[in-house]
Coordinates of C-alpha atoms in Angstrom, one line a residue:
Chain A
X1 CA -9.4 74.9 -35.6
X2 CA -10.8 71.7 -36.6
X3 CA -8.8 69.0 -35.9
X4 CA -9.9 64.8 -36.3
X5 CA -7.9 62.2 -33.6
X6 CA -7.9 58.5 -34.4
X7 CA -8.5 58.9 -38.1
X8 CA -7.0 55.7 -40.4
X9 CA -4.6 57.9 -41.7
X10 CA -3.3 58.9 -38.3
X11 CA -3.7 55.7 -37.2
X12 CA -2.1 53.7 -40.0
X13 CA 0.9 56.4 -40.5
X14 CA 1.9 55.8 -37.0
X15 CA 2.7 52.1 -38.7
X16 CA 4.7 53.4 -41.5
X17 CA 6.6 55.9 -39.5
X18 CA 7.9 52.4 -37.8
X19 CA 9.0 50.6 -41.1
X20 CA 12.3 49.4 -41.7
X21 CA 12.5 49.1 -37.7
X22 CA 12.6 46.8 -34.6
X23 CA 10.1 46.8 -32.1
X24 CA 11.3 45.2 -29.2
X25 CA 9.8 43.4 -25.9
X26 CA 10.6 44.6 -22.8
X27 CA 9.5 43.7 -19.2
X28 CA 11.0 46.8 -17.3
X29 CA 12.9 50.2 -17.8
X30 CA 16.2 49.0 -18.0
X31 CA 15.5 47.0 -20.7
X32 CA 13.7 49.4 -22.5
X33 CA 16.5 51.8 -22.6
X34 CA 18.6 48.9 -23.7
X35 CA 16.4 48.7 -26.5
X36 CA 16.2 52.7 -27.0
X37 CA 19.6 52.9 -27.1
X38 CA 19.9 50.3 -29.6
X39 CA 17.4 51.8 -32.1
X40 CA 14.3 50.0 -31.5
X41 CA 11.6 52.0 -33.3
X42 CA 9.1 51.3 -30.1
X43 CA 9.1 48.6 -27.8
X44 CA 6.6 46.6 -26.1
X45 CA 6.0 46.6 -22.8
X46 CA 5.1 42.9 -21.6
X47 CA 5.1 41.1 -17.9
X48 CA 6.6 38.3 -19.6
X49 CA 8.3 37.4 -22.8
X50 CA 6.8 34.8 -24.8
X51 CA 9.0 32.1 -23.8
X52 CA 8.5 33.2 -20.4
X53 CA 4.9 32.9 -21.0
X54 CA 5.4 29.8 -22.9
X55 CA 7.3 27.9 -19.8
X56 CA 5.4 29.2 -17.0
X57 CA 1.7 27.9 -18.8
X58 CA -1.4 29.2 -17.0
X59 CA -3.3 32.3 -18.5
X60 CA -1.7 34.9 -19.7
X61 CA -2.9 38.4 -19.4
X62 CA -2.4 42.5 -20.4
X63 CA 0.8 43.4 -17.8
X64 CA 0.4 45.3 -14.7
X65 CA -0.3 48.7 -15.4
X66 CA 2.9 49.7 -13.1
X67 CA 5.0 47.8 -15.9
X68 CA 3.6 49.8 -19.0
X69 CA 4.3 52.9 -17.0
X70 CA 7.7 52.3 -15.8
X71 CA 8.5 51.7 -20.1
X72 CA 6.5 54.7 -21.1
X73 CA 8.6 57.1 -18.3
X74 CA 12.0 55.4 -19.6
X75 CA 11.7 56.2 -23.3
X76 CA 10.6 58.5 -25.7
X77 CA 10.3 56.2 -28.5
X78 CA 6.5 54.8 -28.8
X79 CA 5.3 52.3 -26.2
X80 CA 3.0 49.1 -27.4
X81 CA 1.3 46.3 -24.8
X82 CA -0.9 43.5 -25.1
X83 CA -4.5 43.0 -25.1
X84 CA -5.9 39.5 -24.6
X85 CA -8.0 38.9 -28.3
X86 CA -11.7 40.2 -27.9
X87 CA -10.6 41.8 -23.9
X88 CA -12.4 45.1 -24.4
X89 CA -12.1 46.3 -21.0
X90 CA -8.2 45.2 -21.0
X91 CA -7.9 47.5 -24.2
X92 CA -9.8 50.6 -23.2
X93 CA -7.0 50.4 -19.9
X94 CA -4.4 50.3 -22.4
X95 CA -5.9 53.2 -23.9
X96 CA -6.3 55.1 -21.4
X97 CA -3.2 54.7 -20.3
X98 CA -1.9 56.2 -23.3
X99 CA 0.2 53.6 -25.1
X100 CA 0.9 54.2 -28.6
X101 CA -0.3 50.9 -30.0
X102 CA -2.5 47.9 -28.7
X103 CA -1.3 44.2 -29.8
X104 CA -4.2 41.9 -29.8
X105 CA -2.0 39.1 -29.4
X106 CA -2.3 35.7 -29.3
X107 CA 0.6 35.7 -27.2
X108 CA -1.4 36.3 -24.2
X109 CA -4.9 33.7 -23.6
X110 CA -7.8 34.8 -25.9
X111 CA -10.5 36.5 -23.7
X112 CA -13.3 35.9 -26.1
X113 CA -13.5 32.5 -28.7
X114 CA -15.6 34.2 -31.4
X115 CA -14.5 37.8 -31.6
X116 CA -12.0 39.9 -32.0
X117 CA -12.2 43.5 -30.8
X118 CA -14.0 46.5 -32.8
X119 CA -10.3 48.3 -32.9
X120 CA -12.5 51.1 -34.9
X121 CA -14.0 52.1 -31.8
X122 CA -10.4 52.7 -30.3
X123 CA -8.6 56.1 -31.0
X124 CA -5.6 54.4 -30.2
X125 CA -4.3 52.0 -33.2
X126 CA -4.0 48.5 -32.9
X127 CA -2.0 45.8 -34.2
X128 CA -3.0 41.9 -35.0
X129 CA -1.5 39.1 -36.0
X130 CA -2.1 36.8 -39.2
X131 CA -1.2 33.7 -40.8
X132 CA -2.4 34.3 -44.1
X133 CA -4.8 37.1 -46.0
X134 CA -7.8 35.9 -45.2
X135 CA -7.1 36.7 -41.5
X136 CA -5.0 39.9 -42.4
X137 CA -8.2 41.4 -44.3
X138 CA -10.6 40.4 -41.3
X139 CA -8.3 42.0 -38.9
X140 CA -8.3 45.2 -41.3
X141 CA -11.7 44.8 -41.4
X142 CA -12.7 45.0 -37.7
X143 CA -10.0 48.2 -38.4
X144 CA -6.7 47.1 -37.6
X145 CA -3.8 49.8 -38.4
X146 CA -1.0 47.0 -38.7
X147 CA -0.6 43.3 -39.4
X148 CA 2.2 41.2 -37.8
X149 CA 2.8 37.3 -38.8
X150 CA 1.8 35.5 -35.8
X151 CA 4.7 33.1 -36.2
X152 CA 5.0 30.8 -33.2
X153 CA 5.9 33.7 -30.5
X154 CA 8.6 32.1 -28.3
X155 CA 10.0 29.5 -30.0
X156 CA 13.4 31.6 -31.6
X157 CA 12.2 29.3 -34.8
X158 CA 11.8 31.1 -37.9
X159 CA 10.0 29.0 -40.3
X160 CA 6.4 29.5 -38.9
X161 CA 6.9 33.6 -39.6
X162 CA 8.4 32.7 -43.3
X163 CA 5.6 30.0 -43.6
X164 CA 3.0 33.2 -43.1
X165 CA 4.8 36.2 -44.6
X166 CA 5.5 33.2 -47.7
X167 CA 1.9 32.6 -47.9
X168 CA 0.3 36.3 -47.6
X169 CA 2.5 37.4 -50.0
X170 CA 1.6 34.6 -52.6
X171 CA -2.2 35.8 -51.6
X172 CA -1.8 39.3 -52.0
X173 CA 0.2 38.3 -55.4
X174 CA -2.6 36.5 -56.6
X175 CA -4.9 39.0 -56.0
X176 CA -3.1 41.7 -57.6
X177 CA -3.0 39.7 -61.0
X178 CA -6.8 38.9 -60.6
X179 CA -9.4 40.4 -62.8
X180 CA -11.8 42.4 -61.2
X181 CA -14.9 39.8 -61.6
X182 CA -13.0 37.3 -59.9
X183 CA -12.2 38.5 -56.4
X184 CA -15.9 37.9 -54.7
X185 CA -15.6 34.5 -55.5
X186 CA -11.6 34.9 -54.1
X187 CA -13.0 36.6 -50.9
X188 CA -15.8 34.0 -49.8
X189 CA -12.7 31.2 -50.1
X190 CA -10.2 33.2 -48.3
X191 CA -13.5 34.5 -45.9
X192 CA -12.0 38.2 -46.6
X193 CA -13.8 41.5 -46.6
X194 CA -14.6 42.1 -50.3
X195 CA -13.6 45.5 -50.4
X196 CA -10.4 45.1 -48.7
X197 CA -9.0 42.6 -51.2
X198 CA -10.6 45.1 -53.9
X199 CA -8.0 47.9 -52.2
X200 CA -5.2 46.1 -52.4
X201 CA -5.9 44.8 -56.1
X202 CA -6.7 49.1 -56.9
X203 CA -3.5 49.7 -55.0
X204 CA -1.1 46.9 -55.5
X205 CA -0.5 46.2 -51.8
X206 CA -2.2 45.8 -48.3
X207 CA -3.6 48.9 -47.0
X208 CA -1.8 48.5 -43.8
X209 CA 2.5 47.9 -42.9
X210 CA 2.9 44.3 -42.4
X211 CA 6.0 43.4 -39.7
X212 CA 7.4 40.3 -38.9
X213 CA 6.8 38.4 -35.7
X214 CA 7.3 35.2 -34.1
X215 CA 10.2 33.2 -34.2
X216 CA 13.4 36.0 -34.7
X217 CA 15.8 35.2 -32.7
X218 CA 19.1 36.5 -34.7
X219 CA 20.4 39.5 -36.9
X220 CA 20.2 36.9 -40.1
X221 CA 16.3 35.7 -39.2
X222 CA 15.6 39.3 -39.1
X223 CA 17.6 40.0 -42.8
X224 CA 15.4 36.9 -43.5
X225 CA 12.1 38.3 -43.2
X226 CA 12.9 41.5 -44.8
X227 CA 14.4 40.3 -47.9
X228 CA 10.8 38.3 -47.7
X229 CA 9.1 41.2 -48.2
X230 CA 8.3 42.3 -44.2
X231 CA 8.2 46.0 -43.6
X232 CA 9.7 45.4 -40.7
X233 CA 10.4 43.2 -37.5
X234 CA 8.9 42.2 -33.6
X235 CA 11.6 40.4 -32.0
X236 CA 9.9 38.9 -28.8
X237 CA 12.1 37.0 -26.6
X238 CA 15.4 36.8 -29.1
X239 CA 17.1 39.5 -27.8
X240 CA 16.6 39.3 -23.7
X241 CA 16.8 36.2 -23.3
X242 CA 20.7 36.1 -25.1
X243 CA 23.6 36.5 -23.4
X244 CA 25.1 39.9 -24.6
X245 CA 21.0 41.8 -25.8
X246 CA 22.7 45.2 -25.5
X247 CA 25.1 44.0 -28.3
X248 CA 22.2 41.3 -30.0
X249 CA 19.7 44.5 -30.0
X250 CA 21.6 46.7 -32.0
X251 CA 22.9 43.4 -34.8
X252 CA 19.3 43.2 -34.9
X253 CA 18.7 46.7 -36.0
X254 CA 21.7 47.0 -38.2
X255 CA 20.7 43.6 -40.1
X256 CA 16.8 45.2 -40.4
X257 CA 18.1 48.4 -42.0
X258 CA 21.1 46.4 -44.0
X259 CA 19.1 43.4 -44.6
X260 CA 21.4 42.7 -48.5
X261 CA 24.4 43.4 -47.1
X262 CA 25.7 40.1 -46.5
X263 CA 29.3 41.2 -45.5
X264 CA 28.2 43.2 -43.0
X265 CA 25.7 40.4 -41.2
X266 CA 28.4 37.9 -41.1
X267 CA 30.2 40.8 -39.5
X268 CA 27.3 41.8 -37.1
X269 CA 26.8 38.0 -37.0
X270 CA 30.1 36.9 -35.0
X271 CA 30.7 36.3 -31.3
X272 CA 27.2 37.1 -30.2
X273 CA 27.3 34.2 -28.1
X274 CA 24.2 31.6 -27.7
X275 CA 21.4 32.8 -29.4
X276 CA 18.0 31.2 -27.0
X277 CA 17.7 28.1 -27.6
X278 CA 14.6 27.6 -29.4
X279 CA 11.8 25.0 -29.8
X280 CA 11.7 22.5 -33.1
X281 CA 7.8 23.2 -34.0
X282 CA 6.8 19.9 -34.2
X283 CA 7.3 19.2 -30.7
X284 CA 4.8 21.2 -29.9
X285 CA 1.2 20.0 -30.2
X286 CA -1.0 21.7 -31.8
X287 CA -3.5 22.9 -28.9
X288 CA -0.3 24.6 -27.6
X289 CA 0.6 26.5 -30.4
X290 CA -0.3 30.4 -30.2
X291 CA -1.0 30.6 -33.6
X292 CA -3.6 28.3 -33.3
X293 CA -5.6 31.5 -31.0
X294 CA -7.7 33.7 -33.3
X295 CA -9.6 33.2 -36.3
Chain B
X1 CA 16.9 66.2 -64.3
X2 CA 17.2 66.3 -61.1
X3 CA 18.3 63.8 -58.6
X4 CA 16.6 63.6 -55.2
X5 CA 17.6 61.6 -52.3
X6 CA 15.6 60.2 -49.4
X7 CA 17.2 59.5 -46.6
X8 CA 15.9 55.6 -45.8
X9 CA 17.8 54.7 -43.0
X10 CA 14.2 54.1 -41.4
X11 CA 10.6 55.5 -41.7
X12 CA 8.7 56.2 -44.3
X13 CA 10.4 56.6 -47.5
X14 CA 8.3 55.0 -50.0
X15 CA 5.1 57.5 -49.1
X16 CA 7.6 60.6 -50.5
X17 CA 9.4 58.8 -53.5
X18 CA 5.6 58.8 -54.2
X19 CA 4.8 62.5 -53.6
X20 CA 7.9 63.7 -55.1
X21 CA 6.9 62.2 -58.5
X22 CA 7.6 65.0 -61.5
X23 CA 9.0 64.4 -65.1
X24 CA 12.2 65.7 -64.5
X25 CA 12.6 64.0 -61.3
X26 CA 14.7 61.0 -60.5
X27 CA 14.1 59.6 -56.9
X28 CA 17.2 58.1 -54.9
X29 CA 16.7 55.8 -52.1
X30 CA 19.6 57.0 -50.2
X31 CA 21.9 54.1 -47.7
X32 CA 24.8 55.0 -48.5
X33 CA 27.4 58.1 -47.6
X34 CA 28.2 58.2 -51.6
X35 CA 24.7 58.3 -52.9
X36 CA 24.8 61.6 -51.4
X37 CA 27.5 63.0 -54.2
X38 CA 24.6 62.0 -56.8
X39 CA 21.6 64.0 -55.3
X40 CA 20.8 67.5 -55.9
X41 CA 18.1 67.7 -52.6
X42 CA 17.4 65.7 -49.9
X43 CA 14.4 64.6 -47.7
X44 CA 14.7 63.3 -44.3
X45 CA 11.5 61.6 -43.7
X46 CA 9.2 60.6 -40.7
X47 CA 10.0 58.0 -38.7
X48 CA 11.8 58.0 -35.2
X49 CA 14.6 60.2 -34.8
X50 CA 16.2 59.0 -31.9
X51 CA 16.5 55.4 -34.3
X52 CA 17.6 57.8 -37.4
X53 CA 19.8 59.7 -35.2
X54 CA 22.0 56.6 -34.3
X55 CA 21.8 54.7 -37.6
X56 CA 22.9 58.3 -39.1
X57 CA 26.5 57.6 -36.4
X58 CA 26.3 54.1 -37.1
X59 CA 26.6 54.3 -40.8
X60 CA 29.0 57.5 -40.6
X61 CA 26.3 59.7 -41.9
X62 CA 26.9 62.6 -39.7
X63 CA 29.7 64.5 -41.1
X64 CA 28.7 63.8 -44.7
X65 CA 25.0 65.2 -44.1
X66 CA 26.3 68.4 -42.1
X67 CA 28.6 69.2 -45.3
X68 CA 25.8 68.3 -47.8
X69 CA 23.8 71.3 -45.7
X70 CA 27.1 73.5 -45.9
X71 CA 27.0 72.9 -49.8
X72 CA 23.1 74.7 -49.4
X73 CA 22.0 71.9 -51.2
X74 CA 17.9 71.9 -50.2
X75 CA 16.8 69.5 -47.6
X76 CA 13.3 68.9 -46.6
X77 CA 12.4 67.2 -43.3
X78 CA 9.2 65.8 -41.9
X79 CA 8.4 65.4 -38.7
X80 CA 11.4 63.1 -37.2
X81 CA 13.4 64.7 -40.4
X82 CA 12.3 68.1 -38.5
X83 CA 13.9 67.4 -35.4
X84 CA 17.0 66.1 -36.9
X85 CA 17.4 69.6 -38.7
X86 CA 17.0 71.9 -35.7
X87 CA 19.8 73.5 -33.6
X88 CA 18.2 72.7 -30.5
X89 CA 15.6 70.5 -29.3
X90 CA 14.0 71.1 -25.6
X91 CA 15.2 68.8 -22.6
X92 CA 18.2 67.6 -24.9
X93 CA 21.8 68.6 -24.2
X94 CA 22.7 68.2 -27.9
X95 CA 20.8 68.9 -31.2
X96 CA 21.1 66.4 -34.1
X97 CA 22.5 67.7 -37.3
X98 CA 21.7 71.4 -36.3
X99 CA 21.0 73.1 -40.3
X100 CA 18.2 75.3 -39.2
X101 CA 18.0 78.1 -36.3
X102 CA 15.0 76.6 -34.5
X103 CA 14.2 75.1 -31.4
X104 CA 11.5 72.0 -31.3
X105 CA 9.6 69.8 -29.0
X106 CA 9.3 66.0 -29.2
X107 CA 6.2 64.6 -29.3
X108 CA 4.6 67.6 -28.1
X109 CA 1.0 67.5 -29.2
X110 CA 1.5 63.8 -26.7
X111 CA 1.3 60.5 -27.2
X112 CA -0.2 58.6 -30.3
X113 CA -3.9 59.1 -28.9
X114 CA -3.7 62.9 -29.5
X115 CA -2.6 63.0 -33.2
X116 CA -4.6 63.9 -35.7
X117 CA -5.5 65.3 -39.0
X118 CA -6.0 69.6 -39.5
X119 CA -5.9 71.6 -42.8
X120 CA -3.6 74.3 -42.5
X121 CA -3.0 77.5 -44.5
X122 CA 0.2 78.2 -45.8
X123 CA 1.2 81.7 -48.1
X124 CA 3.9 80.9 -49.7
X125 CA 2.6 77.1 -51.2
X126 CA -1.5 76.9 -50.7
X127 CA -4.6 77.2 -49.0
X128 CA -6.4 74.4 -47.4
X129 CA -3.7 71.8 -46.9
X130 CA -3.7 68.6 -45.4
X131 CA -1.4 67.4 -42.7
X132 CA -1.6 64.7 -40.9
X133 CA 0.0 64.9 -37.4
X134 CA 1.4 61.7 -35.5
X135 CA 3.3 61.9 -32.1
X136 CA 4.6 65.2 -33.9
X137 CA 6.8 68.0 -32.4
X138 CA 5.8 71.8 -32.4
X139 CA 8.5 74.3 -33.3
X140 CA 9.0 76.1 -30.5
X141 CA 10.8 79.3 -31.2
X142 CA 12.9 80.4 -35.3
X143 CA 15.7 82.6 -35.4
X144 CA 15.3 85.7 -37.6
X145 CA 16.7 83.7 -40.7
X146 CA 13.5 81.6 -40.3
X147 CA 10.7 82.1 -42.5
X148 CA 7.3 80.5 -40.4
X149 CA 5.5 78.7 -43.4
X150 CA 2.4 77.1 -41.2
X151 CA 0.8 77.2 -37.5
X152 CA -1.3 75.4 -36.6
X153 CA -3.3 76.8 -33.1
X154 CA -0.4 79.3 -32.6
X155 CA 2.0 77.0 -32.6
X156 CA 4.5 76.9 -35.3
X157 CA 4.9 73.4 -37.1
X158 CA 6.3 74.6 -40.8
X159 CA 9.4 76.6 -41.5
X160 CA 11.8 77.3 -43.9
X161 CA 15.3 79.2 -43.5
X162 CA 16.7 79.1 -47.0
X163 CA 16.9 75.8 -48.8
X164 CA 16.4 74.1 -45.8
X165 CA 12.2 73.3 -45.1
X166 CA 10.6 71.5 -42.3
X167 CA 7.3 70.3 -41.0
X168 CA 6.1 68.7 -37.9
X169 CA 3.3 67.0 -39.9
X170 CA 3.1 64.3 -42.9
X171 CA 3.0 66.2 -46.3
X172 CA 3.6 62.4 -47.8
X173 CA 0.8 60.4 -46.0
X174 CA -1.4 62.6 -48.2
X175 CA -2.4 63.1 -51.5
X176 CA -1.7 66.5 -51.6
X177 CA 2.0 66.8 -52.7
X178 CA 1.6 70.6 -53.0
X179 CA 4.7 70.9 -50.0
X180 CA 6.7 68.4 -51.9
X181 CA 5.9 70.2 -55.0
X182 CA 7.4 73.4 -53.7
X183 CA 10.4 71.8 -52.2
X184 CA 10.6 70.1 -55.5
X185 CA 10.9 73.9 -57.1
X186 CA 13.3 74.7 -54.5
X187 CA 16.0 72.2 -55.6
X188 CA 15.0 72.5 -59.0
X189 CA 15.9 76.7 -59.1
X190 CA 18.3 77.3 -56.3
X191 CA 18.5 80.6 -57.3
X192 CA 15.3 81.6 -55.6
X193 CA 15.8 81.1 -51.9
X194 CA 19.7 81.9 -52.6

């Protein structure tokens, strides 16, 4: 019997299977449970969270191996990593190590300064982060299965991820109401793929799920997003590096799924003790900020 | 007209409000435990069913959806909506909500790498029909109630026992809707698989 791996429709349902739900980074098997247990969708499987990452400076890299194994024996819901942007060799690992998604993050230290990976060559599906559309539809482009906002990863501040999900959707808005004649000119000034922004006029919406990432650090940022118009949320560092994440986890999930239900956040909201601390954004210069990484 | 629920606790639920479009058809996003008084069928769609399972505790879904099945109202699950509907599920100690006499395997084509898109055959709703397969389980083994509606390589992944279906594949991620179609019929004239 005929059968076709890798396909876009394999690779991009794998994506909407995961709406409505929290992915979660994790840097070893007891957290990942944690996160299992608490309805994560998948996690991620990272070395370091991004504040970690942040803090400790240096380059930052795809995880040991050992780590992305450890995650993928403890759970049986799917297991993403990292991929440095444009690290082929870092991917095809990743691959063959059989996690369910790549991130090429700009979390971790950009391998290459011009290009982004082929992810069409990949049979396993990749997420990417974007700002605004014309990065989303590049990323699609090169065959991306799933957009995230990049955010500012590991900063527990929100506004950078509303800043892009804001922004996107205003794009993809626009686009939708355009006439048909007008969208080359609206590609070359966004610099997207012509016939992406062509599919999502046809269709009313961007070809691939588009999560939330970057900055969530509570159950109400989460809400936040969603009521934005995110199919769904990354939370990075939020929930590990809080006091009680077993109980922050699952307020996370419950605000994703219950993101209007006000009552019941204030209710998931109390005595969750410190959320992490967070970064104001404009103390950060600009040649530090991850979004900055990727074009 | 008929009222149909989708279960959108998580997953895909916007991919079948799509495929179950018909005139006398009204779609209900279900969150609720009392939206399930207004719905005639139900769908449990893809997605991950260990997150489903415990937003179905967490929102007191269990006992209402194992009385909704008692009632023979039709359910239809897909893939994750599958394993929530089987009596047994292999390496787990308990089953989810345990409507249909089957036992299924998780994830047991592998890992996200190995799914994939076949075209299966299926008597009793068409020839030549898509199905897209991600991280999907294979039904292991039916009871005699079951009807086997699709195999794919010898292994089972479509079955029916009543006005309960399931699939281990993604009817909704195509644009064939002939599998919603007949679950469609099947809340529409209970009679037939009475």
């Amino acid at each position: 019997m005929e059968k076709h791996v890798g396909t876009d429709r394999v690779k991009r349902g794998m994506a909407e299977m995961q709406k409505g739900g929290v992915i979660m980074d994790v840097v070893n098997a007891e957290q990942a449970k944690i996160a299992e247990e608490a309805g994560a969708v998948a996690v991620m499987a990272l070395e370091r969270v991004p504040s970690d990452i942040r803090a400790a400076g240096g380059v930052a890299r795809m995880a040991d191996p050992s780590i992305v194994e450890e995650v993928q024996e403890a759970v049986s819901i799917p297991v993403m990593a990292k991929a440095r942007i444009g690290h082929i060799v870092e991917a095809r690992i990743l691959e063959a190590l059989g996690v369910d998604y790549i991130d090429e993050s700009e979390v971790l230290t950009p391998a290459d300064e011009v290009y982004h990976l082929n992810k069409r060559d990949y049979t396993v599906p990749f997420v990417c982060g974007a700002r605004d559309l014309g990065e989303a539809t590049r990323r699609i482009g090169e065959g991306a299965s799933m957009l995230r906002t990049k955010g500012e990863p590991g900063t527990g501040n929100i506004v950078e991820a509303v800043r892009h999900q804001r922004l996107m959707q205003a794009q993809v808005n626009k686009v939708i109401g355009m006439s048909e004649d007008e969208l080359m000119t609206e590609a070359k000034n966004l610099g997207a793929p012509y016939e992406i922004l062509l599919d999502i006029k046809r269709n009313g919406r961007l070809p691939v799920v588009n999560f939330a990432a970057g900055g969530i650090a509570t159950p109400a940022d989460a809400a936040l997003m969603m009521q934005l118009g995110s199919d769904g949320v990354f939370v990075g560092s939020g929930i590990f590096k809080s006091e009680n994440p077993a109980k922050f986890a699952k307020a996370i999930v419950e605000a994703t799924t219950h993101y209007q239900d006000y009552a019941l956040i204030a209710k998931l909201s109390k005595n969750l003790g410190p959320a992490m601390k967070g970064i104001e954004i404009s103390s950060i210069e600009q040649k530090d900020r991850m979004q900055e990484r990727g074009w | 007209m008929i009222n149909i629920g989708i279960l959108a606790l998580q997953g895909a639920v916007r991919e079948h409000a799509k495929a179950l479009q018909a005139p006398d058809v009204n779609v209900i996003v279900v969150k609720k435990v009392e939206q399930l008084d207004e719905i005639d069928g139900l769908v449990f769609p893809g997605g991950e069913s260990t997150t489903m399972r415990r937003l179905i505790n967490l929102y007191g879904f269990y006992e209402p959806l194992k009385d909704f099945a008692k009632k023979d109202k039709p359910i239809f699950g897909t893939c994750a909506g599958a394993i929530l509907m089987a009596n047994e599920i292999v390496g787990q100690m308990e089953p989810h909500l345990s409507v249909m006499d089957m036992t299924v395997e998780r994830n047991a084509f592998g890992r996200q790498r190995e799914s994939f898109e076949a075209i299966l055959q299926m008597d009793q709703i068409g020839n030549n029909i898509e199905a897209v397969f991600i991280r999907a389980p294979i039904i292991k083994k039916v009871g005699p109630n079951v009807t086997v509606i699709a195999t794919y390589d010898g292994d089972i992944v479509a079955t029916q026992q009543g006005p309960f279906l399931a699939c281990s594949f993604h009817p909704e991620l195509t644009d064939d809707h002939r599998m919603h179609q007949y679950f469609v019929k099947m809340v529409r004239e209970p009679a037939i698989h009475a």
